[in-house]
Tab-separated table of C-alpha atoms in Angstrom:
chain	number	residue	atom	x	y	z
A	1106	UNK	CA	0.000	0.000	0.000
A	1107	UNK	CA	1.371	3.334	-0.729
A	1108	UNK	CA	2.037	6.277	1.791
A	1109	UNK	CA	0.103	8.716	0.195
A	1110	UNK	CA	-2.871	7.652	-2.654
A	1111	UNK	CA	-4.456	10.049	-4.723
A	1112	UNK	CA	-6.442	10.016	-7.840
A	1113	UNK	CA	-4.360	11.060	-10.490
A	1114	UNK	CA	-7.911	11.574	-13.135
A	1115	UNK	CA	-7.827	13.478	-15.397
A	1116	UNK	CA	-10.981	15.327	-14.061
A	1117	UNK	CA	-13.052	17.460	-15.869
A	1118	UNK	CA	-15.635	20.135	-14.926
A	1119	UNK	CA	-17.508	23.152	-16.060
A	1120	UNK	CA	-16.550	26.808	-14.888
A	1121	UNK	CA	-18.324	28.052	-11.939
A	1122	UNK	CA	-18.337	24.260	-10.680
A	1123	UNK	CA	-16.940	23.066	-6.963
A	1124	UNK	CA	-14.177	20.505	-7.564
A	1125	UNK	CA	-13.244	18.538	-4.591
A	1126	UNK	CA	-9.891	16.864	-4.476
A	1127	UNK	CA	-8.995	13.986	-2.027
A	1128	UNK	CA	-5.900	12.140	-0.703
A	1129	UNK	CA	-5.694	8.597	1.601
A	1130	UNK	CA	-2.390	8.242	3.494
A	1131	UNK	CA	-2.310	5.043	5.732
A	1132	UNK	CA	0.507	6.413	8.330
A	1133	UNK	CA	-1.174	7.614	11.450
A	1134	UNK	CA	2.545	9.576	12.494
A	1135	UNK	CA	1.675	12.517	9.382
A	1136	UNK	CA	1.129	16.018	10.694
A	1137	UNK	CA	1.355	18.541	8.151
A	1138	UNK	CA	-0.883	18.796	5.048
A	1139	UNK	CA	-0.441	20.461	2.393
A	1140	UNK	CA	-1.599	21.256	-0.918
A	1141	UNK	CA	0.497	22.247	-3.748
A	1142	UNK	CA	-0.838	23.367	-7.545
A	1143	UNK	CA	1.648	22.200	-10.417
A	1144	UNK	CA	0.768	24.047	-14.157
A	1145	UNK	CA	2.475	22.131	-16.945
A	1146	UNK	CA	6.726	22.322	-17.269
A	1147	UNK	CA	6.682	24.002	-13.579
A	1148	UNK	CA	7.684	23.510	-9.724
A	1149	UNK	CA	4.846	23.136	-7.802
A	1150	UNK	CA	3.173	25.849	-6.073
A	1151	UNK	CA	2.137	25.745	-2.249
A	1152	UNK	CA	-1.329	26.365	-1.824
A	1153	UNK	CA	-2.714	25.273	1.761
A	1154	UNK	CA	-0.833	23.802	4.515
A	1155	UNK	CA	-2.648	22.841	7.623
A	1156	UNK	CA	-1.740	20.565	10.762
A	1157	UNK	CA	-5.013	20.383	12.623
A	1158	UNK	CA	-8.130	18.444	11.701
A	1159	UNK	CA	-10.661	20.249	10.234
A	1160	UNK	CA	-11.352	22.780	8.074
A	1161	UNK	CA	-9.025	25.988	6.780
A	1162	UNK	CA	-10.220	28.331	4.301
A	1163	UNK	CA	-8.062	30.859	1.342
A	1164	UNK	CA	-10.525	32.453	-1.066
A	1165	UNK	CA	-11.494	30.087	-2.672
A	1166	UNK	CA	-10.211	26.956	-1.726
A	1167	UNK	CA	-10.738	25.197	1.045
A	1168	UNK	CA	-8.724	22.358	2.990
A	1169	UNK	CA	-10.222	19.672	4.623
A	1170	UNK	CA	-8.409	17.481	7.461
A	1171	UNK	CA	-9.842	14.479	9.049
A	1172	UNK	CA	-7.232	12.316	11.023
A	1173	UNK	CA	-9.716	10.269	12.143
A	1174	UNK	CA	-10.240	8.731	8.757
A	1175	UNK	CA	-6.690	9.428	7.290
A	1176	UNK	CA	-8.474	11.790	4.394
A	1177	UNK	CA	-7.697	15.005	3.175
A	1178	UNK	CA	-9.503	17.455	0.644
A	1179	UNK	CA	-8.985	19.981	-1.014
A	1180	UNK	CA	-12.184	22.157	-2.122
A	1181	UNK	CA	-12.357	24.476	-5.327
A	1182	UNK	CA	-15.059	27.095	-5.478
A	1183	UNK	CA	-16.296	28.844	-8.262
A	1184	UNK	CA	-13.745	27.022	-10.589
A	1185	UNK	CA	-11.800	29.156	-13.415
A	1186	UNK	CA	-9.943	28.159	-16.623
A	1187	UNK	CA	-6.975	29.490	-14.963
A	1188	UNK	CA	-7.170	26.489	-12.327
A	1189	UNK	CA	-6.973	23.965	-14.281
A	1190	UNK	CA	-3.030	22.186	-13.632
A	1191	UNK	CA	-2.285	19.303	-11.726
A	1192	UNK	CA	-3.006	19.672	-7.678
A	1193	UNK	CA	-0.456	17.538	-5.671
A	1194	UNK	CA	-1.237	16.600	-1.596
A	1195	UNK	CA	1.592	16.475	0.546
A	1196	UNK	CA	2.373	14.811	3.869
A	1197	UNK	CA	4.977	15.021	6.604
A	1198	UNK	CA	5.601	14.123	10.090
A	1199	UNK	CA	6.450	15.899	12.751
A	1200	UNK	CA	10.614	16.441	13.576
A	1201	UNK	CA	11.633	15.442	10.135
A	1202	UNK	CA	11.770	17.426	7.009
A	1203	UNK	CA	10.640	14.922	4.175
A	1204	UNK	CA	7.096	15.068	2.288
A	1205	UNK	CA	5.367	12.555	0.879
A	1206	UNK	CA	3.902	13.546	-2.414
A	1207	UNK	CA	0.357	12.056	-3.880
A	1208	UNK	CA	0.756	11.240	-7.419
A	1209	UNK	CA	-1.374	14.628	-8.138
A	1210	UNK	CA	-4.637	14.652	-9.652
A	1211	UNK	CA	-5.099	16.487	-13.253
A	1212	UNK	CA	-7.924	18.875	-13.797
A	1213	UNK	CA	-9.481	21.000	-16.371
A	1214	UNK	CA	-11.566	23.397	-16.077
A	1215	UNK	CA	-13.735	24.187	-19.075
A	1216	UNK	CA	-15.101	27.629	-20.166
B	1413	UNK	CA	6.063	33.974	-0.849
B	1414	UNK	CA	10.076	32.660	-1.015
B	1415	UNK	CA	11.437	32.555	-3.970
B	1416	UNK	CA	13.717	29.981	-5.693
B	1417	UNK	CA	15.297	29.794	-8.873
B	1418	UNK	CA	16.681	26.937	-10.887
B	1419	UNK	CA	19.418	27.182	-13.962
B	1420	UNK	CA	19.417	26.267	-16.838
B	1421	UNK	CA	15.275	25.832	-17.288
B	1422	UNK	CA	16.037	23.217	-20.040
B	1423	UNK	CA	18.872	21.334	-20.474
B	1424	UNK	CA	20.221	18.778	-23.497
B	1425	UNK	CA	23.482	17.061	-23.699
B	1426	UNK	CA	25.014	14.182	-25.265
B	1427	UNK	CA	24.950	10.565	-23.652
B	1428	UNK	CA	28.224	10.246	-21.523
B	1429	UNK	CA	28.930	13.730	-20.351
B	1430	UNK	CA	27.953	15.892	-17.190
B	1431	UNK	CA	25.509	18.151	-16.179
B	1432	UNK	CA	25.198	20.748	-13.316
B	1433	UNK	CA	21.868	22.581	-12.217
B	1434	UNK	CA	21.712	24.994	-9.823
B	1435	UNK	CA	18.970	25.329	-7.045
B	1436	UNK	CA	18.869	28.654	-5.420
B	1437	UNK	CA	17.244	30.262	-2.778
B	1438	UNK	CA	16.595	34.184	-3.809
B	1439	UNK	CA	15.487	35.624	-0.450
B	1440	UNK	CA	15.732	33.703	2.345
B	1441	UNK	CA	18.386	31.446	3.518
B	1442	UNK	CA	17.693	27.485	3.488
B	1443	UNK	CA	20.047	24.770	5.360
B	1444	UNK	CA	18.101	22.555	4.029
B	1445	UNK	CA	17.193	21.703	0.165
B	1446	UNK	CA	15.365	18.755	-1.575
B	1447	UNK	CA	16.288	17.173	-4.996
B	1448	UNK	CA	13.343	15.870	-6.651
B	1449	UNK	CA	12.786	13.979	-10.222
B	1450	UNK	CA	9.362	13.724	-11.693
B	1451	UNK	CA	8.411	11.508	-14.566
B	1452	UNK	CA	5.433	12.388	-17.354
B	1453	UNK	CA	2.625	12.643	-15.109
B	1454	UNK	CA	3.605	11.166	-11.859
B	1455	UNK	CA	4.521	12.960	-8.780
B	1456	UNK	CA	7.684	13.687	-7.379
B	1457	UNK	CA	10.239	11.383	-6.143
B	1458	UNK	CA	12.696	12.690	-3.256
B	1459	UNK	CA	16.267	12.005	-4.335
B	1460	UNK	CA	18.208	13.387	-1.949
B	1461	UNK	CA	18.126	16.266	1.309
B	1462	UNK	CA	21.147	18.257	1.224
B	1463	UNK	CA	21.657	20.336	3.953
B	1464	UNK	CA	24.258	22.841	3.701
B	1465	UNK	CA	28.212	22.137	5.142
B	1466	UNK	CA	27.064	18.758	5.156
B	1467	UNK	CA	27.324	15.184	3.032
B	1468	UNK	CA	23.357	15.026	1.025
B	1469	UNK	CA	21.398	12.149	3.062
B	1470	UNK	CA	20.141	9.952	-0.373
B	1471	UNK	CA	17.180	7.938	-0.818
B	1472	UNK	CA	17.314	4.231	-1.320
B	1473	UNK	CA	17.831	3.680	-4.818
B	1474	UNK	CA	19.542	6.354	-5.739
B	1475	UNK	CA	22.711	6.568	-6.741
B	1476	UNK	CA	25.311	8.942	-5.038
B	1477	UNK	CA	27.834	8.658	-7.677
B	1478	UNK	CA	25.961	9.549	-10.166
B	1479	UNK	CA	24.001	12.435	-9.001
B	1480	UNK	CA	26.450	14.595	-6.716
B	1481	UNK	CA	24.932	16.960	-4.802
B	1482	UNK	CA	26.746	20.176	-3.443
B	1483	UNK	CA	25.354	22.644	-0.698
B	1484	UNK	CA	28.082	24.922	-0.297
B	1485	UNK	CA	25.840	28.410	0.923
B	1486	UNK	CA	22.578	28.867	2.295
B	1487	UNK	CA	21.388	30.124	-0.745
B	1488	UNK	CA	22.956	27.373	-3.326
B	1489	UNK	CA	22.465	23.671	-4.004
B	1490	UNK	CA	23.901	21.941	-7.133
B	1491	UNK	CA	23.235	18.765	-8.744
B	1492	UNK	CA	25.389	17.190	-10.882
B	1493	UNK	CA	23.963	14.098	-13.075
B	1494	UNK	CA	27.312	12.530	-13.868
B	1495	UNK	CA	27.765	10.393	-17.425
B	1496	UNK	CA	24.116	10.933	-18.045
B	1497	UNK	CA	22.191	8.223	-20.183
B	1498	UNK	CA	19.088	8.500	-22.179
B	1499	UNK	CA	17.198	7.056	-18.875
B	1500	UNK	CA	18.210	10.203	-16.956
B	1501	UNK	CA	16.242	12.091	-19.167
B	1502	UNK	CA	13.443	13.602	-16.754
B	1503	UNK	CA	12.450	16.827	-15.116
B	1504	UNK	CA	14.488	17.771	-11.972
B	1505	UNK	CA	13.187	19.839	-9.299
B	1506	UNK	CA	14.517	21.598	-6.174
B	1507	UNK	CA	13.073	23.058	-3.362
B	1508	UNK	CA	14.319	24.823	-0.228
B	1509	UNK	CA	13.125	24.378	3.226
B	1510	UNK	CA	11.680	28.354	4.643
B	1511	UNK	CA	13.610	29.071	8.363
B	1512	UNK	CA	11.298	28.864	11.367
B	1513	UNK	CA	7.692	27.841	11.720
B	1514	UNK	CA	6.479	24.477	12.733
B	1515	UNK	CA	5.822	23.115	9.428
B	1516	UNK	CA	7.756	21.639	6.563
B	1517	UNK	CA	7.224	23.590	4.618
B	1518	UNK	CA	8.679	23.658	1.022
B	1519	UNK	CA	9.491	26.348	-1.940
B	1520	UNK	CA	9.664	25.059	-5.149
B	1521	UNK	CA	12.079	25.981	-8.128
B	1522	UNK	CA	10.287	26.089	-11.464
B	1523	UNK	CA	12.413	22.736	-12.620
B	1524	UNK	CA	14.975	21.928	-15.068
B	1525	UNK	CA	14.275	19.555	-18.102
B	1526	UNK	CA	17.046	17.290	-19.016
B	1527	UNK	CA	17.189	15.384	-22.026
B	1528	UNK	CA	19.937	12.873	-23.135
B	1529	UNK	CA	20.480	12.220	-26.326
């Protein structure tokens, strides 16, 4: 079983839609979430980080902890063209400094 | 945000010889940095941590020889694919840990392309 699963899609939706993007790890030692946004022949870009179950909110987007259930989310409102790029969850553990990297998930978002 | 840089952007050389890329940290200084290699549409895989004044701590399965990593500064780590093959041929990414704050958190370069012919 891997660290860190994600869907990698590709997923498609409509401008104006929600998109909701989800990670499993299986390693109950991860602290720190975080979500990075990748656009084609670039370094990722940090988006969220959070450390806490629950909820934390940045314009738009909105990332979801829940420990309990080893699941993380990543919400999109009010989707634009300009999001569409490849959104990559990452996971590390307290003390050290490594991350563990979903495979990313694709989307498009479609005018 | 911090800002870090990576030269060259895109990169092709000849089977056999050498190549260096620089990871750099623009305003803020990192001890630590992360070599990463991504593949067409998979994520990243941690090579190796290189923490500066320090030997790079590599991941299993990679080779030290052949990718040297140097952190000299606070603000510079190079990797250096030696006798590159077609198989090297990939997108290499740094990033730089930020100073302070409770999480590890991670700036990204924008990533060099290598291609072997």
């Amino acid at each position: 079983q891997k660290e860190v699963e994600q869907d990698p899609g590709p997923l498609s939706v409509p401008e104006g839609a929600i998109v909701s993007l989800n990670c499993t790890y299986s390693n109950s030692a991860f602290q720190y979430f975080m979500w990075y946004r990748q656009y084609s022949r670039k370094g990722p870009e940090l988006l969220m980080y959070t450390y806490s179950s629950g909820n934390k909110e940045d314009g738009r987007f909105t990332a979801q902890v829940d420990k309990s259930s080893k699941y993380i989310s990543l919400f999109i409102r009010d989707s634009q063209p300009s999001d569409s790029a490849t959104y990559l969850c990452a996971i590390g553990s307290g003390g050290g400094n490594k991350l563990t990297f979903g495979t990313g998930t694709q989307l498009k978002v479609e005018l | 945000g911090a800002v870090v840089s990576q030269h060259p952007s895109r990169v092709i050389c000849k089977s056999g010889t050498s190549v260096k890329i620089e990871c750099r940290s623009l305003d803020f200084q990192a001890t630590t940095m992360f070599w990463y290699r991504q593949f067409p549409k998979k994520s990243l895989m941690l090579m190796a941590t290189s923490n500066e004044g320090s030997k790079a701590t590599y991941e299993q399965g990679v080779e030290k020889d052949k990718f040297l990593i140097n952190h000299a500064s606070l603000t510079l780590s190079t990797l250096t694919v030696t006798s590159a093959h077609p198989e090297d041929s990939s997108f290499y990414i740094c990033s730089a840990k930020a100073p302070g704050g409770p999480y590890n958190e991670q700036f990204f370069g924008p990533g060099t392309r290598l291609t072997v012919l």
